[in-house]
Amino acid sequence: MSVLIFAESTNGKFKKSTLEAVCYGKHIADKLGTDCIALADGALDAAVLADLGKVGAKKVVTIKHDNLTHFDAKAYAYVVSAAAQQTNADVVVFSYNLTGKAVAPIVAAKMSAGLVAGAIDVPDTTNGFVVKKGVFSGKAFAYYNIKTAKKIIGLTPNSFPINVSEGVAAVEELNITIPAEQFSITVKETVKTTGDILLTDAEIVVSGGRGLKGPENWGMIEEMAKILGAATACSRPVADIHWRPHGEHVGQTGITIRPNLYIAIGISGAIQHLAGVNQSKTIVVINTDKEAPFFKAADYGIVGDAFEVVPKLNEAFKKYKANSH
Amino acid sequence: MKILVCISKAPDTTTKISFTNNNTEFNNDKVTWIINPYDEWYALVRALELKEANGGSVTVISVGAADYEPILRKAFAIGADDGIRIDTVPTDAYAVANQIATFAKDKSFDLILCGKETIDYNSSQVGGMISALLDMPFVSLATKLDVANNEATLECEIEGGKEICTAKLPLVISCQKGMAEARIPNMKGIMAARTKPLQVLPAVASETLTEIVRYELPAEKTGCKMISPDNVEELVRLLHEEAKVI
Ligand SMILES: Cc1cc2nc3c(=O)[nH]c(=O)nc-3n(C[C@H](O)[C@H](O)[C@H](O)COP(=O)(O)OP(=O)(O)OC[C@H]3O[C@@H](n4cnc5c(N)ncnc54)[C@H](O)[C@@H]3O)c2cc1C
Ligand SMILES: Nc1ncnc2c1ncn2[C@@H]1O[C@H](COP(=O)(O)O)[C@@H](O)[C@H]1O
């Protein structure tokens, strides 16, 4: 028995969402009285791998393969399924980011294992194996019971806290040969489009809408993001008219995020926009129009002109940061 | 080129969501149903564009009861050639994928297109599952798709960026924004939709791997605290002391 976590890494490090998934897996493993095992890229530094012990992994199993440096959902799913078999995993946990969305359903179908796609809480095992997830674009939650013996969970990023303690994970290379036909995609090019902080990973997101009048006015938004260590986002029209890159567009037709703090500046708060952000823990709205619908979904609001409020707020954030460190 | 497009229905975005029977069932009352936007705007329209450029056919498939027929007729009006309805109430993603995979297995489709996710259950599962059941490659969250010489060229969203790749057909793809622009059905399309063949097939026996045991509505926001634009320091204090998010 074990709980296996697909531990994704980038630039030689584990992602924040991966660390969350490992902590989450550790929680489940404790509940089931079994071990939390992480599956990671064998090319990573030995110390980086062993460090997963600090977030709860008892063991890290690895695989090394040149072709895995490019993303191919089918091949990745093959590896995870093989690793699940070799580690005798009853539960497989993915972070339900773009990689998880591509790979977890394939693994689920291969293993005939029930998948909860987008879990936001730990499973309740008092009566079955029941996991909570957001449905209807953030307008409701549903509790899914996984009926199969093997279970797969795609954990929504920023839904589970990272607990760091002492611990060193044992590292063991798995013996998995990937048949050539499992690689079905030829990657021509990989383009990095987002800034330093991944939007779906970010704890704080600063977002701008059409109220900002033009792309030249985003400097103060970027400045706020920099002060707070936040990612930047935008409403759909802003991406459609190319003021901002498409990767920043949140909402019904864009990305769904769940940060601790979402600061919406010059965004009206249309229902399609809210669909992507209404699961944020705290929402701040800055808008000239006191009737803007966004205020109904907000925790804190300022009725005012972004061009006056944001520079003042940036100074206040700066002062706060200077004093708190 | 033979293309299969998987179409599901979803409540219109502006629907107010409620539940009945002790929060165990979705309340269908007064809900306006639409084609799931990703299926309509991106998967279906791109399929039609590829057909117009390369020839072939576009078949739409839904796993659903009779209440799915208006959705399939709308897809006909937009331009699909024919449609299949697998007659069963869709409950879990695996069961849906299993029905579609069973139907598609011996039909030699070159492309099976899905939407990114359904806007009701938001799970992004069905496409990947179909690909696994048919042992076909899967490209998730594609924003561009072109086909030439039995090979697809795709752009898709991956963590932190995008990937430009090629893959041999047949292929399963989940489609999202960027792939095409929505089309509004014209009168000719609407007239033609009435006579296009819609085949109803019985469902194969399939297990469900998950079940929804209950629903819950989020706690109402207790009201928005308004802060004067002349006192932004107060916002910073509240975010730190009260909300504890900075
Ligand atoms: C099917 C469908 C899907 C959609 N999907 C999405 C989606 O995924 N994401 C999304 O965002 N939208 C989506 N939309 C569009 C959505 O309905 C809204 O049109 C959009 O969110 C509005 O963007 P906005 O708030 O930036 O612009 P506007 O609605 O133009 O609002 C601008 C706001 O800025 C305020 N403002 C103006 N000047 C200032 C100032 N100086 N300082 C402060 N505030 C100011 C105004 O009072 C106003 O509230 C979708 C629409 C449809 C029909
Ligand atoms: N009942 C259904 N019938 C046909 N296709 C479906 C059905 N449910 C989902 N799909 C397809 O699978 C995609 C992803 O759905 P989901 O995994 O539920 O988020 C949708 O965008 C559709 O293309």
XYZ file of C-alpha atoms and ligand atoms in Angstrom:
647
model
C 0.000 0.000 0.000
C 1.091 3.565 -0.596
C -0.009 7.020 -1.624
C 1.895 8.104 -4.739
C 2.357 11.762 -5.641
C 3.286 12.898 -9.121
C 5.994 15.414 -8.180
C 6.459 17.850 -11.039
C 9.536 20.020 -11.225
C 10.737 22.911 -13.313
C 14.221 24.376 -13.642
C 15.628 21.802 -11.243
C 13.184 22.557 -8.456
C 9.823 21.284 -7.278
C 6.888 23.546 -7.867
C 4.901 25.024 -5.031
C 1.829 23.089 -6.182
C 3.892 19.896 -6.006
C 4.896 20.573 -2.421
C 1.223 21.099 -1.608
C 0.362 17.806 -3.276
C 3.046 15.949 -1.305
C 1.789 17.425 2.002
C -1.742 16.489 0.986
C -0.588 12.971 0.096
C 1.162 12.677 3.437
C -2.083 13.625 5.168
C -3.942 10.870 3.299
C -1.151 8.351 3.909
C -1.322 9.016 7.653
C -5.062 8.581 7.550
C -4.760 5.268 5.725
C -1.792 4.122 7.805
C 0.550 3.910 4.845
C 3.505 5.727 3.271
C 3.655 8.790 1.076
C 5.886 8.193 -1.956
C 6.751 10.828 -4.543
C 7.517 10.135 -8.205
C 10.064 12.579 -9.586
C 12.462 13.247 -12.424
C 15.664 11.297 -11.805
C 17.747 14.051 -13.392
C 17.143 16.310 -10.382
C 19.846 16.918 -7.805
C 20.017 14.164 -5.161
C 19.669 16.743 -2.394
C 16.573 18.271 -4.016
C 14.986 14.828 -4.231
C 15.793 13.898 -0.629
C 14.389 17.255 0.496
C 10.878 16.043 -0.350
C 11.190 14.274 3.016
C 10.701 17.675 4.607
C 7.174 17.906 3.218
C 6.258 14.341 4.101
C 7.581 11.970 1.437
C 9.014 8.822 2.986
C 10.526 7.788 -0.308
C 11.146 9.365 -3.698
C 11.066 7.059 -6.682
C 12.616 8.372 -9.844
C 12.768 7.749 -13.542
C 15.267 9.119 -16.009
C 14.522 9.325 -19.703
C 15.739 11.875 -22.228
C 12.408 12.055 -24.021
C 10.537 12.998 -20.858
C 12.065 16.464 -20.882
C 9.298 17.414 -23.327
C 5.726 17.100 -22.202
C 3.771 14.229 -23.754
C 0.582 13.319 -21.872
C 0.467 9.711 -23.041
C 4.070 8.939 -22.143
C 3.779 10.682 -18.784
C 0.625 8.690 -18.035
C 2.465 5.493 -18.923
C 5.205 6.324 -16.430
C 2.810 7.260 -13.629
C 0.730 4.099 -14.152
C 3.852 1.925 -14.113
C 5.127 3.656 -10.980
C 1.720 3.255 -9.301
C 1.915 -0.445 -9.992
C 5.493 -0.818 -8.748
C 4.825 1.134 -5.557
C 1.526 -0.653 -5.039
C -0.267 2.681 -4.793
C -3.897 2.822 -3.695
C -4.126 6.563 -4.098
C -2.370 8.661 -6.738
C -2.278 12.436 -6.234
C -1.641 15.029 -8.954
C -1.635 18.756 -8.697
C -4.568 19.638 -10.967
C -2.618 22.174 -12.963
C -2.236 21.997 -16.737
C -0.030 18.901 -16.485
C -2.397 17.158 -14.070
C -5.380 17.918 -16.292
C -3.672 16.227 -19.204
C -2.211 13.211 -17.423
C -4.529 12.257 -14.532
C -7.564 11.310 -16.667
C -5.421 8.991 -18.800
C -3.983 7.315 -15.710
C -7.475 7.039 -14.226
C -8.850 5.302 -17.301
C -5.807 3.004 -17.584
C -6.179 1.951 -13.949
C -10.021 2.024 -13.945
C -9.634 4.234 -10.907
C -12.137 6.936 -9.964
C -10.758 10.471 -10.330
C -11.817 13.596 -8.493
C -10.611 16.357 -10.765
C -9.992 19.544 -8.811
C -10.202 18.530 -5.146
C -10.072 21.398 -2.659
C -10.072 19.475 0.598
C -8.833 16.253 2.164
C -10.928 13.118 1.668
C -13.480 12.206 4.307
C -13.117 8.467 4.887
C -15.800 8.003 7.531
C -18.253 6.733 4.959
C -16.554 5.828 1.705
C -13.886 8.138 0.263
C -15.521 11.496 -0.245
C -13.702 14.478 -1.737
C -14.935 18.056 -2.110
C -14.502 19.981 -5.332
C -15.764 23.197 -6.913
C -18.484 22.856 -9.582
C -20.578 25.215 -11.727
C -17.595 27.533 -12.221
C -17.150 28.256 -8.538
C -20.866 28.763 -7.864
C -21.154 25.547 -5.814
C -19.283 22.579 -4.368
C -19.904 18.879 -4.855
C -18.809 15.956 -2.711
C -17.641 13.039 -4.839
C -17.402 9.520 -3.504
C -14.735 7.453 -5.255
C -16.125 3.952 -5.496
C -13.110 2.071 -6.821
C -10.357 0.451 -4.746
C -7.703 2.578 -6.495
C -8.267 6.297 -6.255
C -6.906 9.319 -8.081
C -7.077 12.881 -6.864
C -6.265 16.014 -8.816
C -5.635 18.646 -6.146
C -6.489 22.250 -7.039
C -3.369 24.393 -6.518
C -3.364 26.587 -3.418
C -5.882 24.388 -1.589
C -3.659 22.708 0.975
C -1.007 24.282 3.210
C 2.655 23.322 2.976
C 4.021 22.008 6.269
C 7.781 21.852 6.489
C 9.446 19.665 9.092
C 12.613 17.617 9.378
C 12.933 14.567 7.192
C 15.015 13.044 4.475
C 13.399 10.886 1.828
C 15.095 7.753 0.594
C 15.671 7.970 -3.154
C 15.262 4.945 -5.371
C 15.392 4.698 -9.138
C 12.561 2.714 -10.674
C 13.131 0.304 -13.462
C 10.629 1.416 -16.061
C 11.222 1.005 -19.771
C 8.952 3.144 -21.866
C 8.031 1.492 -25.160
C 8.791 3.792 -28.101
C 5.147 3.893 -29.220
C 4.173 5.586 -25.956
C 5.846 8.734 -27.278
C 3.377 10.049 -29.784
C 4.124 13.742 -29.899
C 7.060 15.525 -31.450
C 7.720 18.779 -29.675
C 8.967 21.486 -32.034
C 9.219 24.319 -29.599
C 8.452 25.257 -26.016
C 7.688 28.887 -25.279
C 7.704 30.336 -21.802
C 4.896 32.854 -21.581
C 4.355 33.709 -17.964
C 6.400 35.754 -15.556
C 8.339 34.482 -12.597
C 5.293 33.574 -10.566
C 2.871 31.148 -12.127
C -0.656 32.511 -12.054
C -2.224 29.274 -10.819
C 0.404 28.918 -8.089
C 0.295 32.492 -6.841
C -0.968 33.270 -3.361
C -1.628 36.865 -4.336
C -2.904 38.012 -7.729
C -3.188 41.624 -8.887
C -5.581 41.945 -11.796
C -6.566 44.768 -14.116
C -9.564 45.381 -16.367
C -10.693 47.751 -19.061
C -10.945 50.506 -16.447
C -7.168 50.903 -16.785
C -7.666 52.475 -20.241
C -4.601 51.083 -22.002
C -1.598 48.743 -21.797
C 0.705 51.662 -21.039
C -0.954 51.973 -17.629
C 0.013 48.521 -16.398
C 3.212 49.735 -14.809
C 1.487 50.409 -11.488
C -0.182 46.971 -11.596
C 3.163 45.294 -12.175
C 4.680 47.379 -9.443
C 2.026 46.270 -6.960
C 2.604 42.650 -7.995
C 6.312 43.082 -7.454
C 5.913 44.597 -3.997
C 3.548 41.819 -2.905
C 5.309 38.934 -4.661
C 2.134 38.459 -6.675
C 1.249 37.288 -10.171
C -0.637 39.539 -12.587
C -3.943 38.716 -14.269
C -6.539 40.512 -16.389
C -10.122 40.405 -17.597
C -10.993 38.904 -20.935
C -11.481 42.053 -23.020
C -8.042 43.210 -21.902
C -6.492 40.039 -23.331
C -8.727 40.151 -26.422
C -7.550 43.638 -27.372
C -3.962 42.548 -26.691
C -3.261 44.877 -23.815
C -2.056 41.829 -21.916
C -0.984 38.285 -22.869
C -3.696 35.622 -23.109
C -2.087 33.574 -20.372
C -3.245 36.232 -17.907
C -6.928 36.047 -18.788
C -8.963 34.693 -15.875
C -12.617 33.708 -15.869
C -15.074 31.380 -17.475
C -13.146 31.167 -20.718
C -9.717 31.693 -19.197
C -7.906 30.375 -16.172
C -9.519 29.579 -12.831
C -7.507 30.705 -9.846
C -7.849 30.369 -6.113
C -5.354 32.717 -4.495
C -5.448 33.898 -0.888
C -5.786 37.469 -2.108
C -7.221 38.744 -5.404
C -6.997 42.476 -6.049
C -9.282 43.550 -8.901
C -8.592 46.986 -10.341
C -10.912 48.560 -12.917
C -12.821 45.308 -13.453
C -16.621 45.419 -13.404
C -17.107 41.908 -12.010
C -19.203 40.277 -14.739
C -20.400 36.797 -13.843
C -18.047 35.240 -16.402
C -15.111 36.975 -14.771
C -16.215 35.979 -11.272
C -16.375 32.337 -12.398
C -12.589 32.296 -12.543
C -11.848 34.094 -9.293
C -14.747 33.652 -6.882
C -12.957 30.925 -4.963
C -10.256 33.378 -3.885
C -10.086 33.587 -0.109
C -10.076 37.389 0.062
C -11.134 39.767 -2.709
C -10.304 43.479 -2.884
C -12.058 45.627 -5.479
C -10.986 49.082 -6.633
C -13.492 50.711 -8.970
C -14.795 54.228 -9.679
C -18.356 52.963 -9.894
C -19.854 52.167 -6.505
C -22.524 50.112 -8.295
C -19.980 47.806 -9.973
C -21.200 44.223 -9.442
C -17.764 43.146 -8.227
C -18.342 44.836 -4.853
C -21.025 42.225 -4.093
C -18.415 39.476 -4.364
C -15.708 41.419 -2.537
C -14.456 41.470 1.043
C -12.873 44.930 0.869
C -13.686 47.703 -1.523
C -12.446 51.145 -2.438
C -14.613 53.373 -4.578
C -12.072 55.505 -6.345
C -9.995 56.187 -9.426
C -7.351 53.529 -9.941
C -4.918 56.173 -11.181
C -5.072 57.879 -7.790
C -5.658 54.910 -5.475
C -3.141 52.415 -6.852
C -0.016 54.619 -6.552
C -1.011 55.505 -2.980
C -1.697 51.872 -2.179
C 1.659 50.855 -3.639
C 3.384 53.302 -1.290
C 1.411 51.886 1.649
C 2.271 48.300 0.687
C 5.931 49.286 0.348
C 5.923 50.860 3.775
C 4.239 47.795 5.248
C 6.786 45.478 3.631
C 9.688 47.609 4.817
C 8.434 47.456 8.398
C 7.521 43.802 8.456
C 10.956 42.547 7.394
C -10.907 13.385 -42.965
C -13.409 12.009 -40.458
C -13.856 14.104 -37.330
C -15.865 13.265 -34.223
C -16.786 16.158 -31.908
C -17.978 15.395 -28.365
C -20.743 17.748 -27.333
C -22.169 18.169 -23.886
C -24.810 20.521 -22.563
C -24.383 22.938 -19.709
C -26.480 25.492 -17.880
C -26.171 28.966 -19.370
C -23.386 30.850 -17.569
C -25.737 33.315 -15.927
C -27.877 30.548 -14.348
C -28.462 30.809 -10.645
C -27.498 27.419 -9.240
C -29.663 25.606 -6.698
C -30.192 22.055 -5.492
C -33.128 19.904 -4.400
C -33.787 16.721 -2.493
C -31.713 17.649 0.498
C -28.902 19.053 -1.661
C -28.354 15.781 -3.474
C -29.736 16.809 -6.876
C -29.186 19.728 -9.214
C -32.355 21.776 -9.614
C -33.194 21.767 -13.344
C -36.070 24.144 -12.871
C -35.889 27.263 -15.101
C -32.418 26.395 -16.340
C -31.558 27.413 -19.896
C -29.296 24.805 -21.454
C -26.625 25.662 -23.971
C -23.965 23.682 -25.791
C -20.960 23.601 -23.509
C -19.098 26.694 -24.840
C -15.727 24.994 -25.366
C -17.380 22.250 -27.406
C -19.308 24.691 -29.567
C -16.969 27.622 -30.093
C -13.694 25.805 -30.349
C -14.009 22.047 -30.999
C -16.987 22.132 -33.367
C -16.072 25.273 -35.282
C -12.445 24.175 -35.804
C -13.687 20.769 -36.987
C -15.922 22.494 -39.539
C -13.071 24.722 -40.724
C -10.827 21.676 -41.203
C -13.561 19.922 -43.132
C -14.107 22.965 -45.331
C -10.381 23.085 -46.085
C -9.650 19.376 -46.486
C -12.973 17.651 -47.142
C -14.425 14.891 -45.001
C -17.172 14.842 -42.417
C -17.982 16.167 -38.972
C -20.045 13.943 -36.688
C -21.216 15.162 -33.290
C -21.802 12.811 -30.372
C -23.534 13.306 -27.043
C -23.984 10.901 -24.197
C -27.339 11.949 -22.817
C -31.078 11.472 -22.625
C -33.635 12.992 -25.020
C -33.066 16.431 -23.485
C -29.753 16.512 -25.409
C -31.456 16.626 -28.803
C -31.857 20.426 -29.013
C -28.116 20.648 -28.353
C -27.314 18.275 -31.202
C -29.741 20.100 -33.534
C -27.976 23.360 -32.725
C -24.681 21.694 -33.647
C -26.306 20.652 -36.950
C -27.407 24.237 -37.537
C -23.843 25.405 -37.035
C -22.733 22.870 -39.655
C -22.188 19.333 -38.309
C -23.151 16.654 -40.867
C -24.712 14.065 -38.596
C -25.097 13.164 -34.964
C -25.159 10.344 -32.484
C -26.893 10.332 -29.157
C -25.976 7.536 -26.771
C -29.152 7.169 -24.796
C -28.245 7.303 -21.127
C -28.067 9.927 -18.418
C -24.417 10.945 -18.075
C -23.245 10.604 -14.498
C -19.514 10.187 -14.283
C -16.760 11.136 -16.696
C -15.431 7.597 -17.061
C -18.851 6.258 -18.012
C -19.242 9.029 -20.623
C -15.762 8.398 -22.034
C -16.472 4.687 -22.149
C -19.651 5.203 -24.205
C -17.868 7.469 -26.672
C -14.814 5.205 -26.944
C -17.004 2.151 -27.516
C -18.841 3.932 -30.312
C -15.686 5.332 -31.919
C -13.548 2.200 -31.675
C -14.197 0.738 -35.144
C -15.209 3.917 -36.990
C -11.690 5.099 -37.891
C -12.089 8.749 -36.988
C -8.963 10.787 -37.735
C -9.666 13.280 -34.973
C -11.765 13.152 -31.830
C -12.262 16.653 -30.448
C -13.510 17.557 -26.984
C -13.870 20.831 -25.147
C -11.433 21.884 -22.438
C -13.997 21.124 -19.745
C -17.711 21.219 -19.103
C -18.669 24.445 -17.360
C -20.882 22.608 -14.860
C -18.671 19.883 -13.461
C -15.392 21.536 -14.549
C -13.346 18.420 -14.656
C -11.343 18.150 -17.920
C -11.499 14.384 -17.786
C -13.474 12.969 -20.685
C -10.959 13.677 -23.485
C -7.987 12.099 -21.729
C -10.067 9.107 -20.755
C -11.288 8.536 -24.325
C -7.675 8.626 -25.519
C -6.658 6.037 -22.921
C -9.569 3.739 -23.730
C -8.748 3.893 -27.456
C -4.979 3.883 -26.863
C -4.679 7.070 -28.919
C -2.338 10.010 -28.241
C -3.872 12.948 -26.389
C -3.138 16.643 -26.687
C -4.675 18.618 -23.854
C -5.750 22.276 -23.917
C -4.885 22.968 -27.530
C -5.161 26.555 -28.734
C -4.282 25.864 -32.395
C -4.785 22.896 -34.678
C -3.808 22.356 -38.299
C -3.754 19.161 -40.288
C -1.723 18.192 -43.348
C -0.522 14.844 -44.715
C -2.051 12.803 -41.939
C -0.256 14.834 -39.321
C -1.558 17.469 -36.919
C 0.377 20.545 -35.886
C -0.775 21.906 -32.563
C -0.137 24.619 -30.084
C -1.177 23.817 -26.554
C -0.944 25.313 -23.142
C 1.453 23.663 -20.697
C 2.603 24.741 -17.245
C 4.294 28.110 -17.526
C 4.029 28.434 -21.263
C 3.085 26.728 -24.469
C 4.260 23.811 -26.538
C 4.226 23.617 -30.305
C 4.103 20.020 -31.424
C 3.161 17.597 -34.154
C 1.423 14.249 -33.883
C 0.276 11.595 -36.331
C -3.455 11.024 -36.706
C -5.582 9.574 -35.196
C -5.548 11.826 -32.201
C -7.747 12.983 -29.315
C -7.601 16.709 -28.555
C -9.198 18.937 -25.925
C -9.838 22.382 -27.365
C -9.882 25.825 -25.832
C -9.823 29.510 -26.674
C -7.688 30.496 -29.617
C -8.637 27.613 -31.861
C -11.538 29.247 -33.677
C -14.127 31.988 -33.470
C -17.726 31.227 -32.534
C -20.162 30.897 -35.462
C -23.762 31.954 -35.369
C -26.067 29.586 -37.261
C -27.725 31.146 -40.327
C -31.231 30.484 -41.641
C -30.017 27.917 -44.155
C -28.208 26.022 -41.397
C -31.236 26.078 -39.151
C -33.468 24.735 -41.935
C -30.972 22.019 -42.845
C -30.609 20.997 -39.202
C -34.118 19.554 -39.160
C -33.375 16.910 -41.726
C -29.848 15.903 -40.783
C -29.561 12.340 -39.460
C -29.550 11.964 -35.685
C -29.024 8.381 -34.654
C -29.983 7.246 -31.164
C -27.966 4.290 -29.927
C -28.436 2.274 -26.760
C -25.744 2.655 -24.124
C -23.353 -0.199 -23.450
C -23.173 -1.472 -19.898
C -20.571 0.632 -18.118
C -19.573 1.127 -14.544
C -19.304 4.511 -12.885
C -16.209 5.069 -10.797
C -17.408 8.093 -8.853
C -20.724 9.466 -7.635
C -21.781 12.823 -6.263
C -23.197 12.311 -2.785
C -24.201 15.903 -2.085
C -23.842 19.534 -3.123
C -23.189 22.656 -1.165
C -23.501 26.358 -1.911
C -20.640 28.607 -0.821
C -21.162 30.684 2.296
C -22.607 34.076 1.364
C -20.133 36.922 1.519
C -20.904 38.783 4.709
C -20.696 42.095 2.926
C -17.932 44.193 1.554
C -16.061 46.494 3.924
C -15.687 49.862 2.228
C -12.517 51.821 2.754
C -11.994 55.462 1.930
C -9.653 56.111 -1.016
C -7.914 58.614 1.247
C -7.101 55.957 3.809
C -5.436 53.145 1.872
C -3.248 52.390 4.933
C -6.431 51.050 6.526
C -6.772 48.494 3.714
C -3.186 47.357 4.244
C -3.842 47.007 7.975
C -7.026 44.970 7.411
C -5.346 42.690 4.891
C -2.628 42.001 7.418
C -4.518 41.888 10.714
C -8.011 40.776 9.767
C -7.788 38.797 6.537
C -4.207 37.682 7.305
C -3.347 37.428 3.625
C -0.268 39.660 3.567
C -19.685 33.584 -22.835
C -18.840 34.642 -22.250
C -17.646 34.299 -21.631
C -16.854 35.278 -21.019
N -15.697 34.915 -20.382
C -15.017 35.851 -19.687
C -13.852 35.514 -18.932
O -13.402 34.351 -18.918
N -13.215 36.486 -18.232
C -13.645 37.780 -18.224
O -13.008 38.601 -17.553
N -14.705 38.134 -18.961
C -15.401 37.202 -19.683
N -16.479 37.601 -20.419
C -16.762 39.044 -20.569
C -17.506 39.608 -19.380
O -18.897 39.416 -19.536
C -17.228 41.120 -19.244
O -17.572 41.739 -20.447
C -15.772 41.435 -18.921
O -15.333 40.681 -17.812
C -15.634 42.909 -18.632
O -14.284 43.241 -18.477
P -13.847 44.512 -17.626
O -14.468 44.401 -16.285
O -12.380 44.605 -17.708
O -14.439 45.718 -18.458
P -15.726 46.629 -18.234
O -16.956 45.829 -18.080
O -15.669 47.656 -19.289
O -15.482 47.287 -16.825
C -14.519 48.248 -16.549
C -14.691 48.661 -15.117
O -13.683 49.578 -14.769
C -14.253 50.619 -14.004
N -13.405 51.797 -14.191
C -13.372 52.669 -15.235
N -12.420 53.590 -15.050
C -11.843 53.336 -13.863
C -10.808 53.939 -13.128
N -10.162 55.017 -13.587
N -10.469 53.412 -11.945
C -11.103 52.320 -11.450
N -12.101 51.697 -12.108
C -12.459 52.203 -13.309
C -15.654 50.769 -14.517
O -16.485 51.338 -13.528
C -16.028 49.320 -14.826
O -16.635 48.700 -13.698
C -17.261 36.628 -21.064
C -18.452 36.967 -21.716
C -19.234 35.996 -22.297
C -20.515 36.400 -22.953
N -22.261 13.811 -21.853
C -21.334 14.089 -22.770
N -21.512 13.759 -24.067
C -20.579 14.037 -24.997
N -19.410 14.649 -24.721
C -19.156 14.999 -23.448
C -20.093 14.745 -22.397
N -19.564 15.210 -21.242
C -18.354 15.733 -21.550
N -18.108 15.610 -22.878
C -16.912 16.107 -23.617
O -15.778 16.091 -22.763
C -15.268 17.414 -22.557
C -14.706 17.546 -21.162
O -15.720 17.313 -20.203
P -15.427 17.122 -18.657
O -14.404 16.067 -18.529
O -16.751 16.717 -18.066
O -14.971 18.463 -18.138
C -16.433 18.320 -22.887
O -15.973 19.604 -23.256
C -17.095 17.550 -24.034
O -16.386 17.751 -25.251
